[in-house]
PDB file of C-alpha atoms in Angstrom:
ATOM      1  CA  UNK A   1      99.890-192.914 -25.420  1.00 87.00           C
ATOM      2  CA  UNK A   2     101.278-192.193 -29.463  1.00 95.00           C
ATOM      3  CA  UNK A   3      98.519-189.513 -31.125  1.00 98.00           C
ATOM      4  CA  UNK A   4      98.466-189.833 -35.218  1.00 98.00           C
ATOM      5  CA  UNK A   5      96.117-188.414 -38.202  1.00 99.00           C
ATOM      6  CA  UNK A   6      94.115-185.411 -38.630  1.00 99.00           C
ATOM      7  CA  UNK A   7      92.880-182.996 -34.882  1.00 99.00           C
ATOM      8  CA  UNK A   8      90.363-180.616 -35.055  1.00 99.00           C
ATOM      9  CA  UNK A   9      90.942-178.168 -33.776  1.00 98.00           C
ATOM     10  CA  UNK A  10      87.594-177.719 -32.325  1.00 99.00           C
ATOM     11  CA  UNK A  11      85.649-174.388 -32.332  1.00 99.00           C
ATOM     12  CA  UNK A  12      83.321-173.762 -29.417  1.00 99.00           C
ATOM     13  CA  UNK A  13      79.782-173.947 -29.880  1.00 99.00           C
ATOM     14  CA  UNK A  14      77.990-170.206 -27.734  1.00 98.00           C
ATOM     15  CA  UNK A  15      74.755-168.888 -27.393  1.00 97.00           C
ATOM     16  CA  UNK A  16      73.060-165.987 -25.078  1.00 95.00           C
ATOM     17  CA  UNK A  17      73.788-168.546 -22.430  1.00 94.00           C
ATOM     18  CA  UNK A  18      77.231-169.856 -22.511  1.00 97.00           C
ATOM     19  CA  UNK A  19      78.067-173.077 -23.771  1.00 98.00           C
ATOM     20  CA  UNK A  20      75.348-174.490 -26.719  1.00 99.00           C
ATOM     21  CA  UNK A  21      75.311-178.356 -25.060  1.00 98.00           C
ATOM     22  CA  UNK A  22      73.107-179.240 -28.588  1.00 98.00           C
ATOM     23  CA  UNK A  23      75.342-177.383 -31.277  1.00 98.00           C
ATOM     24  CA  UNK A  24      78.563-179.132 -29.090  1.00 99.00           C
ATOM     25  CA  UNK A  25      77.183-182.664 -29.178  1.00 99.00           C
ATOM     26  CA  UNK A  26      76.392-181.647 -33.269  1.00 98.00           C
ATOM     27  CA  UNK A  27      79.597-181.068 -33.799  1.00 99.00           C
ATOM     28  CA  UNK A  28      81.041-183.564 -32.734  1.00 99.00           C
ATOM     29  CA  UNK A  29      78.936-186.023 -33.824  1.00 98.00           C
ATOM     30  CA  UNK A  30      79.664-184.245 -37.468  1.00 97.00           C
ATOM     31  CA  UNK A  31      83.696-184.324 -37.051  1.00 98.00           C
ATOM     32  CA  UNK A  32      83.432-187.681 -36.198  1.00 98.00           C
ATOM     33  CA  UNK A  33      81.808-188.703 -38.934  1.00 97.00           C
ATOM     34  CA  UNK A  34      84.351-187.087 -41.144  1.00 97.00           C
ATOM     35  CA  UNK A  35      87.160-189.738 -40.447  1.00 98.00           C
ATOM     36  CA  UNK A  36      88.687-187.791 -37.751  1.00 99.00           C
ATOM     37  CA  UNK A  37      90.921-189.416 -35.287  1.00 99.00           C
ATOM     38  CA  UNK A  38      90.887-187.338 -32.445  1.00 99.00           C
ATOM     39  CA  UNK A  39      89.251-183.812 -31.054  1.00 99.00           C
ATOM     40  CA  UNK A  40      91.783-180.831 -29.479  1.00 99.00           C
ATOM     41  CA  UNK A  41      89.271-178.727 -28.047  1.00 99.00           C
ATOM     42  CA  UNK A  42      90.074-175.201 -26.203  1.00 98.00           C
ATOM     43  CA  UNK A  43      92.380-173.961 -27.778  1.00 97.00           C
ATOM     44  CA  UNK A  44      92.792-171.037 -29.789  1.00 95.00           C
ATOM     45  CA  UNK A  45      90.068-171.418 -31.864  1.00 96.00           C
ATOM     46  CA  UNK A  46      88.720-173.068 -28.918  1.00 97.00           C
ATOM     47  CA  UNK A  47      88.334-169.393 -27.550  1.00 97.00           C
ATOM     48  CA  UNK A  48      89.659-170.658 -24.868  1.00 97.00           C
ATOM     49  CA  UNK A  49      91.133-167.469 -23.472  1.00 96.00           C
ATOM     50  CA  UNK A  50      87.669-165.615 -22.973  1.00 96.00           C
ATOM     51  CA  UNK A  51      85.687-169.081 -21.304  1.00 98.00           C
ATOM     52  CA  UNK A  52      85.271-169.045 -17.591  1.00 97.00           C
ATOM     53  CA  UNK A  53      86.909-172.142 -15.949  1.00 98.00           C
ATOM     54  CA  UNK A  54      83.369-173.447 -14.924  1.00 98.00           C
ATOM     55  CA  UNK A  55      82.923-172.673 -19.383  1.00 98.00           C
ATOM     56  CA  UNK A  56      86.006-174.901 -19.730  1.00 98.00           C
ATOM     57  CA  UNK A  57      84.825-177.781 -17.765  1.00 99.00           C
ATOM     58  CA  UNK A  58      80.762-177.978 -18.681  1.00 99.00           C
ATOM     59  CA  UNK A  59      82.413-177.797 -22.250  1.00 99.00           C
ATOM     60  CA  UNK A  60      85.094-180.132 -21.695  1.00 99.00           C
ATOM     61  CA  UNK A  61      82.326-182.930 -19.853  1.00 99.00           C
ATOM     62  CA  UNK A  62      80.159-182.148 -22.775  1.00 99.00           C
ATOM     63  CA  UNK A  63      82.359-183.443 -25.407  1.00 99.00           C
ATOM     64  CA  UNK A  64      83.933-186.051 -23.221  1.00 99.00           C
ATOM     65  CA  UNK A  65      79.916-187.515 -22.314  1.00 99.00           C
ATOM     66  CA  UNK A  66      79.183-186.921 -26.209  1.00 99.00           C
ATOM     67  CA  UNK A  67      82.414-188.972 -27.917  1.00 99.00           C
ATOM     68  CA  UNK A  68      82.128-191.767 -25.780  1.00 98.00           C
ATOM     69  CA  UNK A  69      85.195-193.678 -26.328  1.00 97.00           C
ATOM     70  CA  UNK A  70      84.899-192.549 -30.360  1.00 98.00           C
ATOM     71  CA  UNK A  71      88.447-191.341 -30.375  1.00 99.00           C
ATOM     72  CA  UNK A  72      90.712-189.277 -27.646  1.00 99.00           C
ATOM     73  CA  UNK A  73      89.742-186.009 -26.827  1.00 99.00           C
ATOM     74  CA  UNK A  74      92.793-183.487 -25.448  1.00 99.00           C
ATOM     75  CA  UNK A  75      91.868-180.195 -23.640  1.00 99.00           C
ATOM     76  CA  UNK A  76      93.239-177.303 -23.631  1.00 98.00           C
ATOM     77  CA  UNK A  77      94.284-175.784 -19.928  1.00 98.00           C
ATOM     78  CA  UNK A  78      96.671-173.274 -20.740  1.00 94.00           C
ATOM     79  CA  UNK A  79      97.039-170.217 -17.973  1.00 95.00           C
ATOM     80  CA  UNK A  80      99.204-168.089 -17.638  1.00 94.00           C
ATOM     81  CA  UNK A  81      99.095-169.076 -14.306  1.00 97.00           C
ATOM     82  CA  UNK A  82     101.172-172.229 -13.245  1.00 98.00           C
ATOM     83  CA  UNK A  83      98.842-173.413 -10.364  1.00 98.00           C
ATOM     84  CA  UNK A  84      95.478-172.333 -12.382  1.00 98.00           C
ATOM     85  CA  UNK A  85      96.638-174.873 -15.017  1.00 98.00           C
ATOM     86  CA  UNK A  86      97.566-177.492 -12.235  1.00 99.00           C
ATOM     87  CA  UNK A  87      93.614-177.108 -10.911  1.00 98.00           C
ATOM     88  CA  UNK A  88      92.214-177.291 -14.568  1.00 99.00           C
ATOM     89  CA  UNK A  89      94.187-180.063 -15.621  1.00 99.00           C
ATOM     90  CA  UNK A  90      93.079-182.125 -12.156  1.00 98.00           C
ATOM     91  CA  UNK A  91      89.320-181.247 -13.085  1.00 98.00           C
ATOM     92  CA  UNK A  92      89.960-182.978 -16.727  1.00 99.00           C
ATOM     93  CA  UNK A  93      91.471-185.962 -15.579  1.00 98.00           C
ATOM     94  CA  UNK A  94      88.165-185.837 -13.567  1.00 98.00           C
ATOM     95  CA  UNK A  95      86.028-185.439 -16.895  1.00 97.00           C
ATOM     96  CA  UNK A  96      87.923-188.436 -18.626  1.00 98.00           C
ATOM     97  CA  UNK A  97      89.598-186.374 -20.610  1.00 99.00           C
ATOM     98  CA  UNK A  98      92.407-188.518 -22.222  1.00 99.00           C
ATOM     99  CA  UNK A  99      95.309-185.708 -22.217  1.00 99.00           C
ATOM    100  CA  UNK A 100      95.508-181.875 -21.512  1.00 99.00           C
ATOM    101  CA  UNK A 101      97.194-179.278 -24.016  1.00 98.00           C
ATOM    102  CA  UNK A 102      98.916-176.531 -22.078  1.00 98.00           C
ATOM    103  CA  UNK A 103     100.017-173.490 -24.171  1.00 97.00           C
ATOM    104  CA  UNK A 104     103.257-171.504 -23.092  1.00 97.00           C
ATOM    105  CA  UNK A 105     102.513-169.083 -21.058  1.00 95.00           C
ATOM    106  CA  UNK A 106     100.991-165.335 -22.274  1.00 94.00           C
ATOM    107  CA  UNK A 107     101.243-161.957 -21.999  1.00 91.00           C
ATOM    108  CA  UNK A 108     105.196-162.112 -20.768  1.00 94.00           C
ATOM    109  CA  UNK A 109     107.968-163.161 -21.897  1.00 95.00           C
ATOM    110  CA  UNK A 110     109.734-165.826 -19.603  1.00 94.00           C
ATOM    111  CA  UNK A 111     113.286-167.602 -19.872  1.00 97.00           C
ATOM    112  CA  UNK A 112     113.679-170.767 -20.862  1.00 97.00           C
ATOM    113  CA  UNK A 113     113.985-171.790 -16.870  1.00 98.00           C
ATOM    114  CA  UNK A 114     110.835-170.345 -16.127  1.00 97.00           C
ATOM    115  CA  UNK A 115     109.475-171.963 -19.305  1.00 98.00           C
ATOM    116  CA  UNK A 116     111.263-174.921 -18.554  1.00 98.00           C
ATOM    117  CA  UNK A 117     110.178-175.422 -14.607  1.00 98.00           C
ATOM    118  CA  UNK A 118     106.462-174.423 -15.406  1.00 98.00           C
ATOM    119  CA  UNK A 119     106.139-177.614 -17.115  1.00 98.00           C
ATOM    120  CA  UNK A 120     108.234-179.172 -14.950  1.00 98.00           C
ATOM    121  CA  UNK A 121     105.856-178.986 -12.109  1.00 99.00           C
ATOM    122  CA  UNK A 122     103.088-178.792 -13.592  1.00 99.00           C
ATOM    123  CA  UNK A 123     103.481-182.593 -14.682  1.00 98.00           C
ATOM    124  CA  UNK A 124     104.789-182.920 -10.806  1.00 98.00           C
ATOM    125  CA  UNK A 125     101.117-182.241  -9.624  1.00 98.00           C
ATOM    126  CA  UNK A 126      98.987-183.704 -12.062  1.00 98.00           C
ATOM    127  CA  UNK A 127      98.615-187.321 -13.519  1.00 97.00           C
ATOM    128  CA  UNK A 128      97.250-186.847 -17.328  1.00 98.00           C
ATOM    129  CA  UNK A 129      99.066-186.892 -20.402  1.00 98.00           C
ATOM    130  CA  UNK A 130     101.077-183.399 -21.318  1.00 99.00           C
ATOM    131  CA  UNK A 131     101.230-182.176 -24.805  1.00 99.00           C
ATOM    132  CA  UNK A 132     103.216-179.124 -25.133  1.00 98.00           C
ATOM    133  CA  UNK A 133     101.057-176.262 -27.655  1.00 97.00           C
ATOM    134  CA  UNK A 134     103.982-174.357 -29.260  1.00 96.00           C
ATOM    135  CA  UNK A 135     102.559-170.980 -30.440  1.00 94.00           C
ATOM    136  CA  UNK A 136     104.952-167.533 -30.620  1.00 88.00           C
ATOM    137  CA  UNK A 137     103.034-165.924 -32.313  1.00 90.00           C
ATOM    138  CA  UNK A 138     100.453-165.435 -29.893  1.00 92.00           C
ATOM    139  CA  UNK A 139     101.799-165.821 -26.384  1.00 91.00           C
ATOM    140  CA  UNK A 140     104.996-164.344 -27.245  1.00 90.00           C
ATOM    141  CA  UNK A 141     107.123-167.473 -25.756  1.00 92.00           C
ATOM    142  CA  UNK A 142     108.850-170.387 -27.938  1.00 92.00           C
ATOM    143  CA  UNK A 143     109.731-174.077 -26.753  1.00 97.00           C
ATOM    144  CA  UNK A 144     113.329-173.232 -28.622  1.00 96.00           C
ATOM    145  CA  UNK A 145     115.638-176.431 -28.774  1.00 96.00           C
ATOM    146  CA  UNK A 146     116.712-176.134 -25.177  1.00 97.00           C
ATOM    147  CA  UNK A 147     112.792-176.195 -23.840  1.00 98.00           C
ATOM    148  CA  UNK A 148     112.244-178.718 -26.166  1.00 98.00           C
ATOM    149  CA  UNK A 149     114.781-180.874 -25.300  1.00 98.00           C
ATOM    150  CA  UNK A 150     114.893-180.859 -21.152  1.00 98.00           C
ATOM    151  CA  UNK A 151     110.969-181.422 -21.056  1.00 98.00           C
ATOM    152  CA  UNK A 152     111.416-184.130 -23.202  1.00 98.00           C
ATOM    153  CA  UNK A 153     113.084-186.067 -20.015  1.00 98.00           C
ATOM    154  CA  UNK A 154     109.537-185.572 -18.944  1.00 98.00           C
ATOM    155  CA  UNK A 155     107.098-189.191 -19.002  1.00 97.00           C
ATOM    156  CA  UNK A 156     104.492-187.182 -18.759  1.00 98.00           C
ATOM    157  CA  UNK A 157     104.911-184.707 -21.481  1.00 99.00           C
ATOM    158  CA  UNK A 158     104.237-187.071 -24.342  1.00 98.00           C
ATOM    159  CA  UNK A 159     103.813-184.566 -27.609  1.00 98.00           C
ATOM    160  CA  UNK A 160     104.008-180.969 -28.986  1.00 98.00           C
ATOM    161  CA  UNK A 161     101.701-178.955 -31.083  1.00 98.00           C
ATOM    162  CA  UNK A 162     103.874-176.438 -33.025  1.00 97.00           C
ATOM    163  CA  UNK A 163     101.955-173.619 -34.585  1.00 96.00           C
ATOM    164  CA  UNK A 164     105.197-171.427 -34.851  1.00 93.00           C
ATOM    165  CA  UNK A 165     104.727-171.506 -38.552  1.00 90.00           C
ATOM    166  CA  UNK A 166     108.126-172.390 -39.045  1.00 92.00           C
ATOM    167  CA  UNK A 167     109.277-176.008 -40.731  1.00 94.00           C
ATOM    168  CA  UNK A 168     112.538-175.963 -39.865  1.00 94.00           C
ATOM    169  CA  UNK A 169     111.403-175.243 -35.866  1.00 95.00           C
ATOM    170  CA  UNK A 170     109.417-178.434 -36.410  1.00 96.00           C
ATOM    171  CA  UNK A 171     112.364-180.293 -38.212  1.00 96.00           C
ATOM    172  CA  UNK A 172     114.377-179.502 -35.000  1.00 96.00           C
ATOM    173  CA  UNK A 173     111.831-180.975 -32.710  1.00 97.00           C
ATOM    174  CA  UNK A 174     112.221-183.945 -35.591  1.00 97.00           C
ATOM    175  CA  UNK A 175     115.976-184.569 -35.032  1.00 97.00           C
ATOM    176  CA  UNK A 176     115.921-183.621 -30.922  1.00 97.00           C
ATOM    177  CA  UNK A 177     113.402-186.624 -30.507  1.00 97.00           C
ATOM    178  CA  UNK A 178     114.492-189.884 -28.749  1.00 94.00           C
ATOM    179  CA  UNK A 179     111.043-191.130 -27.843  1.00 96.00           C
ATOM    180  CA  UNK A 180     108.788-193.241 -29.815  1.00 95.00           C
ATOM    181  CA  UNK A 181     105.534-192.566 -27.272  1.00 96.00           C
ATOM    182  CA  UNK A 182     106.151-188.524 -28.329  1.00 98.00           C
ATOM    183  CA  UNK A 183     103.999-187.454 -30.937  1.00 98.00           C
ATOM    184  CA  UNK A 184     105.229-184.601 -32.920  1.00 98.00           C
ATOM    185  CA  UNK A 185     101.560-182.508 -34.129  1.00 98.00           C
ATOM    186  CA  UNK A 186     101.828-179.502 -37.094  1.00 98.00           C
ATOM    187  CA  UNK A 187      99.652-177.295 -35.975  1.00 97.00           C
ATOM    188  CA  UNK A 188      99.414-174.993 -39.861  1.00 95.00           C
ATOM    189  CA  UNK A 189      97.512-176.619 -41.677  1.00 96.00           C
ATOM    190  CA  UNK A 190      99.313-175.215 -44.825  1.00 95.00           C
ATOM    191  CA  UNK A 191     101.953-177.631 -44.090  1.00 97.00           C
ATOM    192  CA  UNK A 192     100.384-180.186 -43.178  1.00 98.00           C
ATOM    193  CA  UNK A 193     101.406-182.638 -45.684  1.00 98.00           C
ATOM    194  CA  UNK A 194     105.232-181.609 -45.648  1.00 97.00           C
ATOM    195  CA  UNK A 195     105.456-182.050 -41.738  1.00 98.00           C
ATOM    196  CA  UNK A 196     104.263-185.773 -42.820  1.00 98.00           C
ATOM    197  CA  UNK A 197     107.058-185.858 -45.081  1.00 98.00           C
ATOM    198  CA  UNK A 198     109.571-184.930 -42.461  1.00 97.00           C
ATOM    199  CA  UNK A 199     108.017-187.518 -39.640  1.00 97.00           C
ATOM    200  CA  UNK A 200     105.255-185.653 -38.186  1.00 98.00           C
ATOM    201  CA  UNK A 201     102.078-188.134 -36.154  1.00 98.00           C
ATOM    202  CA  UNK A 202      99.617-186.294 -37.313  1.00 98.00           C
ATOM    203  CA  UNK A 203      98.178-182.418 -37.633  1.00 98.00           C
ATOM    204  CA  UNK A 204      95.840-180.458 -35.303  1.00 98.00           C
ATOM    205  CA  UNK A 205      94.049-178.712 -37.683  1.00 98.00           C
ATOM    206  CA  UNK A 206      91.350-175.845 -37.548  1.00 97.00           C
ATOM    207  CA  UNK A 207      90.408-175.985 -41.218  1.00 97.00           C
ATOM    208  CA  UNK A 208      89.250-180.095 -40.258  1.00 98.00           C
ATOM    209  CA  UNK A 209      86.022-178.113 -38.387  1.00 98.00           C
ATOM    210  CA  UNK A 210      84.283-177.540 -41.766  1.00 97.00           C
ATOM    211  CA  UNK A 211      86.291-179.629 -44.782  1.00 97.00           C
ATOM    212  CA  UNK A 212      86.829-182.472 -42.242  1.00 98.00           C
ATOM    213  CA  UNK A 213      86.776-184.551 -44.765  1.00 97.00           C
ATOM    214  CA  UNK A 214      89.523-182.940 -47.322  1.00 97.00           C
ATOM    215  CA  UNK A 215      91.764-183.171 -44.460  1.00 97.00           C
ATOM    216  CA  UNK A 216      91.503-186.472 -43.272  1.00 98.00           C
ATOM    217  CA  UNK A 217      92.110-187.135 -47.036  1.00 98.00           C
ATOM    218  CA  UNK A 218      95.895-185.648 -46.655  1.00 98.00           C
ATOM    219  CA  UNK A 219      96.709-187.885 -44.194  1.00 99.00           C
ATOM    220  CA  UNK A 220      95.170-191.435 -45.315  1.00 98.00           C
ATOM    221  CA  UNK A 221      96.177-190.787 -48.670  1.00 98.00           C
ATOM    222  CA  UNK A 222      99.814-190.498 -47.032  1.00 98.00           C
ATOM    223  CA  UNK A 223      99.408-193.340 -44.823  1.00 98.00           C
ATOM    224  CA  UNK A 224      98.492-195.234 -48.146  1.00 98.00           C
ATOM    225  CA  UNK A 225     101.721-194.054 -50.241  1.00 98.00           C
ATOM    226  CA  UNK A 226      99.583-191.735 -51.980  1.00 98.00           C
ATOM    227  CA  UNK A 227     101.155-189.116 -52.209  1.00 98.00           C
ATOM    228  CA  UNK A 228     100.436-186.957 -55.127  1.00 98.00           C
ATOM    229  CA  UNK A 229      95.858-187.399 -53.817  1.00 98.00           C
ATOM    230  CA  UNK A 230      97.715-186.411 -50.311  1.00 98.00           C
ATOM    231  CA  UNK A 231      99.305-183.162 -52.587  1.00 98.00           C
ATOM    232  CA  UNK A 232      95.926-182.655 -54.136  1.00 96.00           C
ATOM    233  CA  UNK A 233      94.020-182.718 -51.037  1.00 96.00           C
ATOM    234  CA  UNK A 234      96.796-179.898 -49.195  1.00 96.00           C
ATOM    235  CA  UNK A 235      96.202-177.466 -52.198  1.00 95.00           C
ATOM    236  CA  UNK A 236      92.253-178.163 -51.088  1.00 93.00           C
ATOM    237  CA  UNK A 237      92.499-176.612 -48.572  1.00 92.00           C
ATOM    238  CA  UNK A 238      95.347-174.084 -48.462  1.00 87.00           C
ATOM    239  CA  UNK A 239      91.874-172.519 -50.984  1.00 85.00           C
ATOM    240  CA  UNK A 240      89.457-172.931 -47.652  1.00 90.00           C
ATOM    241  CA  UNK A 241      92.908-172.055 -44.931  1.00 90.00           C
ATOM    242  CA  UNK A 242      93.078-168.471 -47.372  1.00 86.00           C
ATOM    243  CA  UNK A 243      89.505-167.508 -47.462  1.00 85.00           C
ATOM    244  CA  UNK A 244      89.396-167.835 -43.304  1.00 84.00           C
ATOM    245  CA  UNK A 245      92.088-165.790 -42.665  1.00 82.00           C
ATOM    246  CA  UNK A 246      89.728-162.804 -44.039  1.00 81.00           C
ATOM    247  CA  UNK A 247      88.823-162.330 -40.206  1.00 90.00           C
ATOM    248  CA  UNK A 248      90.295-162.759 -36.852  1.00 94.00           C
ATOM    249  CA  UNK A 249      89.647-166.181 -35.811  1.00 94.00           C
ATOM    250  CA  UNK A 250      87.740-167.276 -34.900  1.00 96.00           C
ATOM    251  CA  UNK A 251      84.866-166.119 -36.778  1.00 96.00           C
ATOM    252  CA  UNK A 252      85.860-167.025 -40.319  1.00 95.00           C
ATOM    253  CA  UNK A 253      85.367-170.839 -39.000  1.00 96.00           C
ATOM    254  CA  UNK A 254      82.609-169.820 -37.031  1.00 97.00           C
ATOM    255  CA  UNK A 255      80.388-168.735 -40.115  1.00 96.00           C
ATOM    256  CA  UNK A 256      81.490-171.639 -42.080  1.00 96.00           C
ATOM    257  CA  UNK A 257      80.307-173.959 -39.860  1.00 97.00           C
ATOM    258  CA  UNK A 258      77.117-171.509 -39.262  1.00 97.00           C
ATOM    259  CA  UNK A 259      76.553-171.656 -43.276  1.00 95.00           C
ATOM    260  CA  UNK A 260      76.312-175.862 -43.311  1.00 96.00           C
ATOM    261  CA  UNK A 261      74.286-176.281 -40.800  1.00 96.00           C
ATOM    262  CA  UNK A 262      76.138-176.433 -37.460  1.00 97.00           C
ATOM    263  CA  UNK A 263      74.640-174.155 -34.361  1.00 97.00           C
ATOM    264  CA  UNK A 264      77.974-173.023 -33.144  1.00 98.00           C
ATOM    265  CA  UNK A 265      77.685-169.107 -32.901  1.00 98.00           C
ATOM    266  CA  UNK A 266      79.219-166.246 -32.807  1.00 97.00           C
ATOM    267  CA  UNK A 267      82.732-165.714 -31.566  1.00 97.00           C
ATOM    268  CA  UNK A 268      82.424-164.137 -28.167  1.00 96.00           C
ATOM    269  CA  UNK A 269      83.489-160.341 -28.273  1.00 96.00           C
ATOM    270  CA  UNK A 270      85.766-157.976 -29.117  1.00 97.00           C
ATOM    271  CA  UNK A 271      85.702-160.738 -32.140  1.00 96.00           C
ATOM    272  CA  UNK A 272      83.301-159.383 -34.425  1.00 96.00           C
ATOM    273  CA  UNK A 273      81.147-161.570 -36.739  1.00 96.00           C
ATOM    274  CA  UNK A 274      82.167-161.428 -40.286  1.00 95.00           C
ATOM    275  CA  UNK A 275      80.928-158.793 -42.906  1.00 94.00           C
ATOM    276  CA  UNK A 276      78.400-159.010 -45.831  1.00 94.00           C
ATOM    277  CA  UNK A 277      80.879-158.878 -48.589  1.00 93.00           C
ATOM    278  CA  UNK A 278      82.950-161.339 -46.536  1.00 94.00           C
ATOM    279  CA  UNK A 279      80.494-163.685 -46.620  1.00 94.00           C
ATOM    280  CA  UNK A 280      79.667-163.188 -49.669  1.00 92.00           C
ATOM    281  CA  UNK A 281      83.155-163.801 -50.132  1.00 91.00           C
ATOM    282  CA  UNK A 282      83.608-167.203 -48.292  1.00 93.00           C
ATOM    283  CA  UNK A 283      79.799-169.050 -49.415  1.00 93.00           C
ATOM    284  CA  UNK A 284      81.631-168.586 -53.239  1.00 92.00           C
ATOM    285  CA  UNK A 285      84.659-170.581 -51.706  1.00 92.00           C
ATOM    286  CA  UNK A 286      83.099-173.270 -50.117  1.00 94.00           C
ATOM    287  CA  UNK A 287      80.863-174.088 -52.743  1.00 92.00           C
ATOM    288  CA  UNK A 288      83.913-175.866 -53.814  1.00 91.00           C
ATOM    289  CA  UNK A 289      83.392-178.356 -51.377  1.00 92.00           C
ATOM    290  CA  UNK A 290      80.311-179.001 -51.346  1.00 90.00           C
ATOM    291  CA  UNK A 291      80.271-182.440 -53.296  1.00 88.00           C
ATOM    292  CA  UNK A 292      83.714-183.475 -51.806  1.00 88.00           C
ATOM    293  CA  UNK A 293      82.228-182.910 -48.185  1.00 93.00           C
ATOM    294  CA  UNK A 294      78.684-183.710 -48.769  1.00 90.00           C
ATOM    295  CA  UNK A 295      77.552-180.557 -47.014  1.00 88.00           C
ATOM    296  CA  UNK A 296      74.103-177.897 -47.802  1.00 87.00           C
ATOM    297  CA  UNK A 297      75.493-174.193 -47.836  1.00 88.00           C
ATOM    298  CA  UNK A 298      73.128-171.917 -46.310  1.00 83.00           C
ATOM    299  CA  UNK A 299      73.674-168.317 -46.920  1.00 70.00           C
ATOM    300  CA  UNK A 300      73.122-165.729 -44.112  1.00 74.00           C
ATOM    301  CA  UNK A 301      72.837-161.971 -45.048  1.00 60.00           C
TER     302      UNK A 301
END
């Protein structure tokens, strides 16, 4: 499987009872209508760390059903314990998820050999393709060149999402990769175009939840050879990205989605909703995208 294009790091719509099924289906339809090339669910922006195993399975089932094969679905199965990852990956395989994204273990600082063994055991005991997820600022663990080169030897590991924010690190992955079936995905929205120019296959982008068409245009304009248009789209999403940085993930994204009519609810505690002042600041930025994205804003008090 070769993964290409813009893939939203989809938020998880919630309500007072847990997973909001209708809100989830509506958001899936919105994203597919925006031209995305896949969906990345149950990642950091999807609040995977706050959801139970049962909620993750329920959410994945709803997404896969609503997508109905139109785009691939990549589901986060990361956990601290290797056995828990294996259990969830195998559940996702039954549902029809296309690949499992597996963040490095977190909380403790692990050795290179422990990280390699973690992924090797998962690959041996599961059947789904695996996407590595490198986000060292959040996990304290880093898929360095040695770890990456060892994991490249495992056929079922088919890609990596790099959210390190370090282009030199991403270049290192590109230099080491010798497999045509392996996909390198940028996980830092501010560096999508730069990564594509270096040879990336696409991006898992949180901003694509909201400014979907703008994100997609970065990739499509780049592929078409229209680099200036791609650059303009990149600059445009940078403004939106900065506006969302006023809050803890995914509070800003969830507010923006509610503001454009998506029923995604609030983030799970301890993450709080935006303040009134923060909402007003974000509203001003959202106004810039009304025409390009075709949405109508609903202001919250």
